[in-house]
PDB file of C-alpha atoms in Angstrom:
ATOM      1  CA  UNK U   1     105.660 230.130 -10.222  1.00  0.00           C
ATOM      2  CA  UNK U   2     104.882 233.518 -11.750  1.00  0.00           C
ATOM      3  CA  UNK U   3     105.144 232.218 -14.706  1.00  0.00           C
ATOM      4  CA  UNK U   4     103.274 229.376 -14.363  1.00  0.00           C
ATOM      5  CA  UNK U   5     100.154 231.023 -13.420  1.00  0.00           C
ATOM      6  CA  UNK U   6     100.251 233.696 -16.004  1.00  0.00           C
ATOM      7  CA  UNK U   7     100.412 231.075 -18.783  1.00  0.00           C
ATOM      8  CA  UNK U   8      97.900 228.736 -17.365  1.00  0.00           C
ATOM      9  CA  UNK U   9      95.306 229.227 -19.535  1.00  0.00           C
ATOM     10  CA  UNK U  10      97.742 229.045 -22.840  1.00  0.00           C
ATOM     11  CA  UNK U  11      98.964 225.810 -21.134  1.00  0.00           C
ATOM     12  CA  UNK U  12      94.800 224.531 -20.650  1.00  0.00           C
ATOM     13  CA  UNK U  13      94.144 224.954 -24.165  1.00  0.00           C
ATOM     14  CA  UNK U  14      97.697 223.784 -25.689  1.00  0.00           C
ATOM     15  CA  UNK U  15      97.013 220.152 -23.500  1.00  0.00           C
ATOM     16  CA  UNK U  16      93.477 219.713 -25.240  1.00  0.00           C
ATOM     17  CA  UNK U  17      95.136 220.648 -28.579  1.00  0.00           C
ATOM     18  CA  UNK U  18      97.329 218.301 -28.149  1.00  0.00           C
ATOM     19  CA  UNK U  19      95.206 215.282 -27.266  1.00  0.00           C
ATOM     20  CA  UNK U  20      92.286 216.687 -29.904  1.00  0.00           C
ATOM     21  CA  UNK U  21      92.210 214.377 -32.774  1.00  0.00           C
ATOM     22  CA  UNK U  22      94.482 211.514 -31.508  1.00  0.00           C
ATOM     23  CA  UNK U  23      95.454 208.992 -34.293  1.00  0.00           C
ATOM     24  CA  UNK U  24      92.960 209.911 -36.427  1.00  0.00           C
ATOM     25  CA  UNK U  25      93.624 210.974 -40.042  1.00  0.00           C
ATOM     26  CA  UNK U  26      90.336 213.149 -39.847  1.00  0.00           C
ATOM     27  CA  UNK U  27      91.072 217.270 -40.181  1.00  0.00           C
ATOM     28  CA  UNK U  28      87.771 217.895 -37.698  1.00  0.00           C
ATOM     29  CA  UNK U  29      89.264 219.494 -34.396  1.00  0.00           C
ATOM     30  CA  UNK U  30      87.241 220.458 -31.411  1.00  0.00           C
ATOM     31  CA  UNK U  31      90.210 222.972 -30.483  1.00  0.00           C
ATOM     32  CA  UNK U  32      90.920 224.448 -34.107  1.00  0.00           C
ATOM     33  CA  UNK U  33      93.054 227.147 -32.566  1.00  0.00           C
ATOM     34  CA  UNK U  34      94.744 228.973 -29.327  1.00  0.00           C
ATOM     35  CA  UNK U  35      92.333 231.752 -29.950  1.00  0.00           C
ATOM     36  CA  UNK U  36      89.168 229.749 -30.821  1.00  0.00           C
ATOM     37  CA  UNK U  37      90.465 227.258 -27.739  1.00  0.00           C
ATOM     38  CA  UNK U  38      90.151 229.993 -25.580  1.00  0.00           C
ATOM     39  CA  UNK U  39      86.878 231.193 -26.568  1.00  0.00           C
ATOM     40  CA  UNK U  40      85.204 227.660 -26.128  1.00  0.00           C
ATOM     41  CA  UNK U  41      86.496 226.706 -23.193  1.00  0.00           C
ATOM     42  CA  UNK U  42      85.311 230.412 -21.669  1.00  0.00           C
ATOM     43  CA  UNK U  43      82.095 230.135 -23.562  1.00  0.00           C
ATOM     44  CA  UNK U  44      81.458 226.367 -22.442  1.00  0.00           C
ATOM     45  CA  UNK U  45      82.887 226.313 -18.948  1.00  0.00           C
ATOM     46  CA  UNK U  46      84.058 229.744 -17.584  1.00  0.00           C
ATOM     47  CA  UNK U  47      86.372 232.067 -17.666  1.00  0.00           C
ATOM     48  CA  UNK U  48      87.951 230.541 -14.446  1.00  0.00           C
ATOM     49  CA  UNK U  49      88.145 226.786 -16.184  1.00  0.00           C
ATOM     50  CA  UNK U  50      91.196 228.954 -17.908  1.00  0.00           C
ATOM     51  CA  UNK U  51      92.871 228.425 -14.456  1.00  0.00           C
ATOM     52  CA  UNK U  52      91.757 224.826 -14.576  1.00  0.00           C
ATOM     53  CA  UNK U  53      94.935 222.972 -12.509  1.00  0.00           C
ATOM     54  CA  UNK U  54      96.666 225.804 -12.032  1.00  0.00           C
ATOM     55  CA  UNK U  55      97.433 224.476  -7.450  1.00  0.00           C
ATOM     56  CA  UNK U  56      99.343 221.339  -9.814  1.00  0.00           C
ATOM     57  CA  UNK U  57     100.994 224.044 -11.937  1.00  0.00           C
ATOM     58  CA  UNK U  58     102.498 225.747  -8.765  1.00  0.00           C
ATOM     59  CA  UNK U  59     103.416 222.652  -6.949  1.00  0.00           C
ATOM     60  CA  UNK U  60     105.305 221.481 -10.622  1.00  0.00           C
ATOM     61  CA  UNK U  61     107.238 224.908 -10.335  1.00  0.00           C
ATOM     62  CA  UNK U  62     108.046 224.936  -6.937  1.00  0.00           C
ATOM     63  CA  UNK U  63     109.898 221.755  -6.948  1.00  0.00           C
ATOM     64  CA  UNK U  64     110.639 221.061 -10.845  1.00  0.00           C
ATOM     65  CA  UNK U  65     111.747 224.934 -11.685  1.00  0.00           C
ATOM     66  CA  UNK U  66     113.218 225.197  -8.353  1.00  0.00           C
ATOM     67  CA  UNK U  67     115.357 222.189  -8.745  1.00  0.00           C
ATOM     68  CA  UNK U  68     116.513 222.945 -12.305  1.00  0.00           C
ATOM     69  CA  UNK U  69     117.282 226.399 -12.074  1.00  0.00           C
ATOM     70  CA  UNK U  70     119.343 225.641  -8.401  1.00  0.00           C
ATOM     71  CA  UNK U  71     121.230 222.948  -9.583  1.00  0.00           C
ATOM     72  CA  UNK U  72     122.262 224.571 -13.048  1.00  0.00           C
ATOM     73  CA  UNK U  73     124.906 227.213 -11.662  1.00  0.00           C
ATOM     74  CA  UNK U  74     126.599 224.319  -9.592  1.00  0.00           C
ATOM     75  CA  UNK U  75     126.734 222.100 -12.776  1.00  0.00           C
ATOM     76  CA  UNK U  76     128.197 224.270 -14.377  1.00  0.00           C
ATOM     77  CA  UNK U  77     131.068 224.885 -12.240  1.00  0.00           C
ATOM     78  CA  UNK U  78     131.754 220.765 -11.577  1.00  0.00           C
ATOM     79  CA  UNK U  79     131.777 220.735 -15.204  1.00  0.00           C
ATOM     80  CA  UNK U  80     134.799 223.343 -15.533  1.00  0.00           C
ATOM     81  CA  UNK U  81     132.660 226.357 -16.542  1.00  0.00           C
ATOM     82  CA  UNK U  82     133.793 228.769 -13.698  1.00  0.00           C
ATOM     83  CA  UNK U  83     133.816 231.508 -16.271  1.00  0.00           C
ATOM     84  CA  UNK U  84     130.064 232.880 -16.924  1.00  0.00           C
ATOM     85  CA  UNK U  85     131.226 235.271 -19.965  1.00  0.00           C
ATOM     86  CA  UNK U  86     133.584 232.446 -21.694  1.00  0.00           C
ATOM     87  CA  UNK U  87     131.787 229.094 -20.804  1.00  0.00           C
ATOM     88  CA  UNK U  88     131.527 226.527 -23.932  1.00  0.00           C
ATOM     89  CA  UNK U  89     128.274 225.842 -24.959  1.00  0.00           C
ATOM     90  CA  UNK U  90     128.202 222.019 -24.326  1.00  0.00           C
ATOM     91  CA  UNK U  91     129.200 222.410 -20.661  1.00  0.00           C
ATOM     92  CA  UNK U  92     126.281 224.799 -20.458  1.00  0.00           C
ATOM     93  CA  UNK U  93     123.868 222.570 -22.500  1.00  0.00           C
ATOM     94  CA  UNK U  94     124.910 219.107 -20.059  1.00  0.00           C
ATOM     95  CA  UNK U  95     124.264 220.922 -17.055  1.00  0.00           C
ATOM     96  CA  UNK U  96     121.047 222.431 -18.202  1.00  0.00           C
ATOM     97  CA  UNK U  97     119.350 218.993 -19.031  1.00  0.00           C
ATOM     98  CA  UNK U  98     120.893 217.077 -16.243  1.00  0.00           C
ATOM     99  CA  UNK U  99     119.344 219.777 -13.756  1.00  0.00           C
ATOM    100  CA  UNK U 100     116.077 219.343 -16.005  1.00  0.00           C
ATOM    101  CA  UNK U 101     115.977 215.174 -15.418  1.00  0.00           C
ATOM    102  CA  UNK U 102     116.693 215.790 -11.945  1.00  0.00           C
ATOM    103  CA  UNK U 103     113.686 218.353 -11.445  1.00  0.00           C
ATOM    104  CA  UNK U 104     111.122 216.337 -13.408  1.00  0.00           C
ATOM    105  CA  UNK U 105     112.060 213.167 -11.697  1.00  0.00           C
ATOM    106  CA  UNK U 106     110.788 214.998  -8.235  1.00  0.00           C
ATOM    107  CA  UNK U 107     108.001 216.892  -9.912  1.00  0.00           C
ATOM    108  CA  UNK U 108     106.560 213.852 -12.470  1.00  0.00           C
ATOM    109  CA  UNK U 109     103.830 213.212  -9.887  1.00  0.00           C
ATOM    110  CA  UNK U 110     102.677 216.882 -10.177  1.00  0.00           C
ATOM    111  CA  UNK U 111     102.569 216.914 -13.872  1.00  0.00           C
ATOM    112  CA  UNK U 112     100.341 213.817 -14.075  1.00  0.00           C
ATOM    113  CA  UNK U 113      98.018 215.919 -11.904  1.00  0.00           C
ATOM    114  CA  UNK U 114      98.159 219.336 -14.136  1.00  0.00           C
ATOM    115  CA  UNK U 115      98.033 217.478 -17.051  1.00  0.00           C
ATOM    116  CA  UNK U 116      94.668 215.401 -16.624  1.00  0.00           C
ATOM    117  CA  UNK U 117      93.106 218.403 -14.352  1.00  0.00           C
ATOM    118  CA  UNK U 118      93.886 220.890 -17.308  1.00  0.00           C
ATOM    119  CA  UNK U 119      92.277 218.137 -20.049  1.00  0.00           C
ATOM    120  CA  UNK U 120      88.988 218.143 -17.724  1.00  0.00           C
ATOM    121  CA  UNK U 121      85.866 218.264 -19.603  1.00  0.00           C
ATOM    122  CA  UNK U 122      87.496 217.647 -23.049  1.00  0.00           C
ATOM    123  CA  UNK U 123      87.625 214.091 -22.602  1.00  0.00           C
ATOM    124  CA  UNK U 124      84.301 213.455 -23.671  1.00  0.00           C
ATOM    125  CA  UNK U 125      84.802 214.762 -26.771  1.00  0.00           C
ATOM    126  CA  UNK U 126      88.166 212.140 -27.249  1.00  0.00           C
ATOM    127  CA  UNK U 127      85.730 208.810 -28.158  1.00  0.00           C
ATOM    128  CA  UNK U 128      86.773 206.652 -24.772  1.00  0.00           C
ATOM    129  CA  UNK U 129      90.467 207.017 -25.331  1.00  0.00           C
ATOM    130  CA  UNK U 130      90.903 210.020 -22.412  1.00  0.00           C
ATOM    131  CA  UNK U 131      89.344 209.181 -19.553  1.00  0.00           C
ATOM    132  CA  UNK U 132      87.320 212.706 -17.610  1.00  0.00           C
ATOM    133  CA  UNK U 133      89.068 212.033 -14.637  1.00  0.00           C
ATOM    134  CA  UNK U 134      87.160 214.358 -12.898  1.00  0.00           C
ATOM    135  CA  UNK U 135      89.259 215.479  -9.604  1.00  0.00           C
ATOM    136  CA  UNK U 136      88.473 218.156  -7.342  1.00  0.00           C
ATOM    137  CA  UNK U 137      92.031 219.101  -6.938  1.00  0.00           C
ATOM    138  CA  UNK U 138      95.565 218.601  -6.179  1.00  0.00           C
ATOM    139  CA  UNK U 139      95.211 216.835  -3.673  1.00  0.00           C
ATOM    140  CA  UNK U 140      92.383 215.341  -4.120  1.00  0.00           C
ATOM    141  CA  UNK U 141      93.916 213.799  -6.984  1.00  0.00           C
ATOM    142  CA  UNK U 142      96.576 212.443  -5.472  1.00  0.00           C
ATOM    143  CA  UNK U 143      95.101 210.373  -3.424  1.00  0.00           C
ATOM    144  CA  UNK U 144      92.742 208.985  -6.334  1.00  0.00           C
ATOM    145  CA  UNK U 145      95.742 208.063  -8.732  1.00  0.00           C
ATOM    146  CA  UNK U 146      97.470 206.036  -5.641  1.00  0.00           C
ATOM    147  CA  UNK U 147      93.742 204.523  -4.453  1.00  0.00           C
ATOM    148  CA  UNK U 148      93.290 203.783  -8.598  1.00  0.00           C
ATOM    149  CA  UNK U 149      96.360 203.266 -10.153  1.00  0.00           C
ATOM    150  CA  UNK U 150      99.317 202.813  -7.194  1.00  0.00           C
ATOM    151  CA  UNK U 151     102.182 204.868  -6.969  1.00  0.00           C
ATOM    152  CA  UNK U 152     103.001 204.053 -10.205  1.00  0.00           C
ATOM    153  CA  UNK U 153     100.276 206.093 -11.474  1.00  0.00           C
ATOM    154  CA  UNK U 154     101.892 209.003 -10.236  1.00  0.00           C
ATOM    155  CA  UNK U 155     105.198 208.084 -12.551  1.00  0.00           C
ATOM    156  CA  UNK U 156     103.087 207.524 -15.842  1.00  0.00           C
ATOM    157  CA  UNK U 157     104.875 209.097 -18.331  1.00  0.00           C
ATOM    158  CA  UNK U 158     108.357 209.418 -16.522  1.00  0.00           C
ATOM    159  CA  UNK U 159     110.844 208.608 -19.442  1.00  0.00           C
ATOM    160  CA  UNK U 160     108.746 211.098 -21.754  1.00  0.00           C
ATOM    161  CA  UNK U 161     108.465 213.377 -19.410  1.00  0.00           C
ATOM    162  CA  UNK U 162     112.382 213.621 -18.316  1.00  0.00           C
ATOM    163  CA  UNK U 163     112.904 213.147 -21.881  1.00  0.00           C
ATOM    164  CA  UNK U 164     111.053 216.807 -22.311  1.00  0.00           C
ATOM    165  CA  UNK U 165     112.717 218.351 -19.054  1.00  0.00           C
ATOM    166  CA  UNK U 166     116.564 217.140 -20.820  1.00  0.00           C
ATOM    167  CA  UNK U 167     115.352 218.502 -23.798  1.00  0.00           C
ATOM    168  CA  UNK U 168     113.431 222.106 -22.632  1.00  0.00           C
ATOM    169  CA  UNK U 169     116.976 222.574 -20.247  1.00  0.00           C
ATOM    170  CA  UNK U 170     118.923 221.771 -22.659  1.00  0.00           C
ATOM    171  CA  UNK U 171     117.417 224.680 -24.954  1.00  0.00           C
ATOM    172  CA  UNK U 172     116.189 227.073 -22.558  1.00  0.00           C
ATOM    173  CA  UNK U 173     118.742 227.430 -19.954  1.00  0.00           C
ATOM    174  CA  UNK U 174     121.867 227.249 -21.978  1.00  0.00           C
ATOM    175  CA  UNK U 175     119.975 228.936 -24.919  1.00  0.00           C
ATOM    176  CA  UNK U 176     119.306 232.020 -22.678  1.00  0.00           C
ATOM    177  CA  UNK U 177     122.776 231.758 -21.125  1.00  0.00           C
ATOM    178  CA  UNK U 178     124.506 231.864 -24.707  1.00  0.00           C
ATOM    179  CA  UNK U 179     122.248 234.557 -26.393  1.00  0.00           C
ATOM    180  CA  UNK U 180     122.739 236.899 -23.125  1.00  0.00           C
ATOM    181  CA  UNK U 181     126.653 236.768 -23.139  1.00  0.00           C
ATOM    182  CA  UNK U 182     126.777 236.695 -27.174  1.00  0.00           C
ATOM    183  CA  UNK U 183     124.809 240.166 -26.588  1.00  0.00           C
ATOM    184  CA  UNK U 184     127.230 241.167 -24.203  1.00  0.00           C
ATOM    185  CA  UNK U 185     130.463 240.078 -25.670  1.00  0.00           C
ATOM    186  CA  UNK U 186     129.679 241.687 -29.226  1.00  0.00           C
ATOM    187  CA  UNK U 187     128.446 244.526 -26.962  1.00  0.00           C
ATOM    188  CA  UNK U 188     124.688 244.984 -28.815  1.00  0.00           C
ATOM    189  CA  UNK U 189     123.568 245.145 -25.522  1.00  0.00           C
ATOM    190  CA  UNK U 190     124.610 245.899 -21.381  1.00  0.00           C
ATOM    191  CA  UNK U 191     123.314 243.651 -18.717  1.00  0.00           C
ATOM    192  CA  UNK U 192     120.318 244.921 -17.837  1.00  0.00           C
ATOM    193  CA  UNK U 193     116.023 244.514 -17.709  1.00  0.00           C
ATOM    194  CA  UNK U 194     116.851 244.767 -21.739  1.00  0.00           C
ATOM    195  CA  UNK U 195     119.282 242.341 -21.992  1.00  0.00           C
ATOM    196  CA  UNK U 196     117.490 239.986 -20.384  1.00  0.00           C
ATOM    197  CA  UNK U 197     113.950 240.078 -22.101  1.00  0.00           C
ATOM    198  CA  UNK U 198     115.777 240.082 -25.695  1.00  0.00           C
ATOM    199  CA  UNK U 199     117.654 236.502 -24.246  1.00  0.00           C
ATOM    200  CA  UNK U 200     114.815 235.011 -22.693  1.00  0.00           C
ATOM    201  CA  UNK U 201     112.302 235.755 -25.953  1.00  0.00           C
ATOM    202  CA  UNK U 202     114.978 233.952 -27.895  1.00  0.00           C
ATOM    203  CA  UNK U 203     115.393 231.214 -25.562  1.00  0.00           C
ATOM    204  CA  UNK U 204     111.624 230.671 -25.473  1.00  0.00           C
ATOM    205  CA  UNK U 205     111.438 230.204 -29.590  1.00  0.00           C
ATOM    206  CA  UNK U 206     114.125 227.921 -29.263  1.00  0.00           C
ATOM    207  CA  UNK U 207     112.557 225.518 -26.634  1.00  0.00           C
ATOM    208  CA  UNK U 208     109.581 225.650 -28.409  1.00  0.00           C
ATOM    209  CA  UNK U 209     110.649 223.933 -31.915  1.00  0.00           C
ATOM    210  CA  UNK U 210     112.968 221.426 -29.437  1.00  0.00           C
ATOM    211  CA  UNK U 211     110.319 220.470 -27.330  1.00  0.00           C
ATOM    212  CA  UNK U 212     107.298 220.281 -28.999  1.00  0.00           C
ATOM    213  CA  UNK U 213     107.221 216.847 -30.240  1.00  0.00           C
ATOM    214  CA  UNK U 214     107.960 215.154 -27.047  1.00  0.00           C
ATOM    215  CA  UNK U 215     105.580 217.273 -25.124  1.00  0.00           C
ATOM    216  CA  UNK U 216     102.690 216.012 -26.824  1.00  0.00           C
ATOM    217  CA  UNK U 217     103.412 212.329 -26.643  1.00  0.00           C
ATOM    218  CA  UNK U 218     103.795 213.353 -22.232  1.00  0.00           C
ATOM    219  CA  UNK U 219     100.393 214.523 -22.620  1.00  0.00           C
ATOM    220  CA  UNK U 220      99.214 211.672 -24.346  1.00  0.00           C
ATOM    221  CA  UNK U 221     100.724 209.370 -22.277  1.00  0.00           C
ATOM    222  CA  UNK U 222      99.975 210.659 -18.979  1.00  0.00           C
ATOM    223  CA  UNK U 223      96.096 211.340 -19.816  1.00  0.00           C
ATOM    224  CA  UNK U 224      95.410 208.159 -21.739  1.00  0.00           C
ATOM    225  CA  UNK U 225      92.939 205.678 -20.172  1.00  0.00           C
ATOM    226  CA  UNK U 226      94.459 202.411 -18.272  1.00  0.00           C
ATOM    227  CA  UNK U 227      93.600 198.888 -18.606  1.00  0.00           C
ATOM    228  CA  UNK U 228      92.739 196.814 -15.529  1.00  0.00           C
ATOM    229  CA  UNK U 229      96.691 195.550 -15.363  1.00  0.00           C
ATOM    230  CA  UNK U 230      97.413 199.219 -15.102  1.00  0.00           C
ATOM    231  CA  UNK U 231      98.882 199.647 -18.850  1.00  0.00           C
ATOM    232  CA  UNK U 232      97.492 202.344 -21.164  1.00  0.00           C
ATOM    233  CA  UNK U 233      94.948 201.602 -23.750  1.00  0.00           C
ATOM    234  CA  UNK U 234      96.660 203.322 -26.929  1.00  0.00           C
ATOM    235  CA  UNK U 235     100.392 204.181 -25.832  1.00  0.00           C
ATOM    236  CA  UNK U 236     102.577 201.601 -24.494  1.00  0.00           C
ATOM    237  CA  UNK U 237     105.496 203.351 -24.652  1.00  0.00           C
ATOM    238  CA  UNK U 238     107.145 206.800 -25.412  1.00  0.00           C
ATOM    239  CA  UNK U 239     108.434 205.313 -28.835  1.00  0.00           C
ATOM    240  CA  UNK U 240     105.167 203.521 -29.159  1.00  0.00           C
ATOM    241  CA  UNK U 241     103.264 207.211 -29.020  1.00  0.00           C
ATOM    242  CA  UNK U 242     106.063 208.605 -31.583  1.00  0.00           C
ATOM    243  CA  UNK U 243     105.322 205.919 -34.084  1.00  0.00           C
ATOM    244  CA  UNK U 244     101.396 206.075 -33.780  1.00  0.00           C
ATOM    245  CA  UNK U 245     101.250 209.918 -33.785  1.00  0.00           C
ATOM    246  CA  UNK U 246     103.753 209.954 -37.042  1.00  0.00           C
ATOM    247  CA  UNK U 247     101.956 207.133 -38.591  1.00  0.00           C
ATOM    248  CA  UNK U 248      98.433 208.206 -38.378  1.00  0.00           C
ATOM    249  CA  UNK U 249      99.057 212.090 -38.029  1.00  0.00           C
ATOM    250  CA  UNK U 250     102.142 212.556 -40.034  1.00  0.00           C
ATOM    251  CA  UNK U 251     104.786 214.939 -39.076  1.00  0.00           C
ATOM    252  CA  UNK U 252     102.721 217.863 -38.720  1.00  0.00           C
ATOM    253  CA  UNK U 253     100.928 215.631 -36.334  1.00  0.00           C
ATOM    254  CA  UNK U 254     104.066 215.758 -33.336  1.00  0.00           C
ATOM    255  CA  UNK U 255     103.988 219.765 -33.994  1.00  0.00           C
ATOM    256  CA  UNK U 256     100.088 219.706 -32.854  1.00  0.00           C
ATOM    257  CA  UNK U 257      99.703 222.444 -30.922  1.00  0.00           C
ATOM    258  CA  UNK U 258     102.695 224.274 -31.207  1.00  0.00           C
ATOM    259  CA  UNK U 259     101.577 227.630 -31.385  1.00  0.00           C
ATOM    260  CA  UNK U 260     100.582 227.547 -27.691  1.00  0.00           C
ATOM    261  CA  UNK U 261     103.354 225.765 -26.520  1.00  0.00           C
ATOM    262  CA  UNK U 262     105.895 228.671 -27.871  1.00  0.00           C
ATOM    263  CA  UNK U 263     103.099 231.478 -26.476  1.00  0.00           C
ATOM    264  CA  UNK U 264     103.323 229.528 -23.241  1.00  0.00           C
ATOM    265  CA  UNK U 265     106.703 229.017 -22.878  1.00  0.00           C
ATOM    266  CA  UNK U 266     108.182 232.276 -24.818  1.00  0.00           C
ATOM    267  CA  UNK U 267     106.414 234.772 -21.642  1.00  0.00           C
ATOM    268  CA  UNK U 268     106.915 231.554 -19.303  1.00  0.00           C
ATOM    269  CA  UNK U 269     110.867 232.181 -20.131  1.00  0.00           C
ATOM    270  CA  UNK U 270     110.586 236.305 -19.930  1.00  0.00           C
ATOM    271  CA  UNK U 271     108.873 235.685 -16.598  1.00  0.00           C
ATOM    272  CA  UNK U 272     111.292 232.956 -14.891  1.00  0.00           C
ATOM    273  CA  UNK U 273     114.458 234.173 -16.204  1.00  0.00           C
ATOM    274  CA  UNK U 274     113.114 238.176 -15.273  1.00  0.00           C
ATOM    275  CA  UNK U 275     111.970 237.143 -12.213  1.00  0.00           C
ATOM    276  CA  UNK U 276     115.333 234.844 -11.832  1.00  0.00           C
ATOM    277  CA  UNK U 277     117.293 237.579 -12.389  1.00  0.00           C
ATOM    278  CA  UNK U 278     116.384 240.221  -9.935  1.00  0.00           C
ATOM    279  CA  UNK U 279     116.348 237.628  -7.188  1.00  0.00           C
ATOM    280  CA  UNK U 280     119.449 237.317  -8.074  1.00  0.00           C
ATOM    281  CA  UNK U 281     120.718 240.564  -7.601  1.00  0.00           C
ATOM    282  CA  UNK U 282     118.287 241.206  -4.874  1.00  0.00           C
ATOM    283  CA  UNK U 283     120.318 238.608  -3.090  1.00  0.00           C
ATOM    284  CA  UNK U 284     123.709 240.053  -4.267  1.00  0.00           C
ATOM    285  CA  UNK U 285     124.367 236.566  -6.555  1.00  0.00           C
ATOM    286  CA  UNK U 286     126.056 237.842 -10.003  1.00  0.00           C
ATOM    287  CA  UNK U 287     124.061 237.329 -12.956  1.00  0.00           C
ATOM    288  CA  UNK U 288     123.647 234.091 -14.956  1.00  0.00           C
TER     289      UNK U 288
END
C-alpha cells in the first residue's frame, strides 16, 4: 500500500498515456511524456488530481498485493521448493503467477475502479471512444458500474487483467527472489537493506519489459465505452485489443507508455519488497 500511494501519480499519467492516441496512426499525443504528463495534468487540474484514484489504489493492494505476496511462500513449498537459497527457478516462477491470478481475480473489481478514476478528465480528449466516467469515488463507483453495467462490469477486463498479474508475478516475485540469492550465493552482497534494494531495482526493470504490453490492452479494455448489450465499442476481446493496437500502432504501439510503467513499478518493487522485508523480520519470519 506504500507503494501504491507513492507511485500514484506515475501510475495517473502512465493510464492516460496509454489510452492517448488509441488506434490511430497519427504521432499528435495529448500526454507526449511522463514529465510533460505531469505538468499538464498539475497545470490543468491540480496538483492533487496526481492522487486521482488513489482510495481504488489502496483497496487493489490490500487485497491483490496481499493475496499474492501471502500465498507465494506457501506455493513454493507445495511445489517442492523448501530450500529458499537452492530453489529452481521454475518452481519459483509457477508459484509467483499462480499467487498473481489468484490476487487479481479478488481485486479485478478494484482495478476497474482505479483505472477509469485515474483516466478522469482525459476522456474528452479520446474522440467518444473513453467514456469521462466521472465518479466521486470508490465507492461511489461501485455502485454506478453494478446500477450501469451489472456485476459484470466490475469483471471487465478479467482475462487481461490476470493475464498481467501471471505475467508481473511471474517476473517480479521470482525475479527478485533469484537476483537476491544469486547475490548471496556468489557472495557480491550479505542480506541486508542493500541486498534488497539492488534485487528489487532489478526485479522492477524486469517486470516492466514483461508486462508492458498487456497492461495497456487492461487499460484499454477496462476504460473503453460499452454498447447498450454491455459489450465494448472498440475491444472485444484481449486478442482483439492486441491485434488493433499492433495493426494500427505497430509494435512500438503495445510499449506506449512504458517509461512510466518501469518508474512506477521499479520504486513500487523497492517499496513492497523493502517494506516486505522488514515485516518480515519484524515478525521473526526468515527472509524471502
Amino acid at each position: 500500500m506504500c507503494g501504491a500511494f507513492v507511485t500514484n501519480p506515475v501510475n495517473v499519467v502512465k493510464v492516460r498515456m496509454q489510452l492517448d492516441g488509441a488506434l490511430s496512426s497519427t504521432t499528435d499525443r495529448v500526454y507526449a511524456g511522463l514529465l510533460s504528463g505531469i505538468w499538464r495534468v498539475g497545470r490543468e487540474e491540480g496538483i492533487n488530481r496526481l492522487w486521482r484514484g488513489t482510495g481504488a489504489a489502496l483497496l487493489r493492494e490490500a487485497s491483490y498485493s496481499s493475496i499474492r505476496m501471502g500465498a507465494y511462500e506457501p506455493l513454493k513449498r507445495v511445489l517442492g521448493g523448501h530450500d529458499p537459497a537452492h530453489t529452481p527457478l521454475w518452481i519459483k516462477i509457477t508459484a509467483g503467477s499462480t499467487a498473481g491470478v489468484i490476487g487479481s481475480a479478488v481485486a479485478n473489481p478494484t482495478d476497474v475502479v482505479m483505472v477509469r478514476m485515474q483516466a478522469q478528465s482525459f476522456a474528452a480528449h479520446a474522440g467518444g471512444a473513453f467514456t469521462n466516467w466521472n465518479y466521486k469515488g470508490p465507492f461511489h463507483a461501485f455502485a454506478s458500474i453494478v446500477k450501469k453495467e451489472g456485476i459484470y462490469g466490475l469483471y471487465r477486463g478479467l482475462w487481461p487483467t490476470m493475464q498481467r498479474a501471471a505475467l508481473l508475478n511471474a517476473a517480479q516475485v521470482p525475479s527478485y527472489d533469484h537476483a537476491k540469492h544469486l547475490l548471496l550465493n556468489s557472495e557480491l552482497l550479505q542480506e541486508g537493506v542493500f541486498c534488497h534494494l539492488v534485487s528489487s531495482m532489478i526485479a522492477g526493470l524486469v517486470t516492466a519489459v514483461v508486462i508492458s504490453p498487456v497492461d495497456l490492452i487492461r487499460t484499454r479494455i477496462m476504460q473503453q465505452d460499452v454498447c447498450g448489450n454491455g459489450k465494448g465499442v472498440l475491444y472485444a476481446s484481449t486478442f482483439d485489443c492486441f491485434w488493433k493496437t499492433l495493426r494500427f500502432e505497430g509494435p512500438r504501439g503495445l510499449y506506449k507508455g512504458f517509461v512510466p510503467v518501469w518508474l512506477r513499478i521499479s520504486p513500487h518493487t523497492i517499496v513492497t519488497f523493502f517494506v516486505f522485508e522488514q515485516l518480515r523480520k519484524y515478525m521473526g519470519i526468515r527472509p524471502v
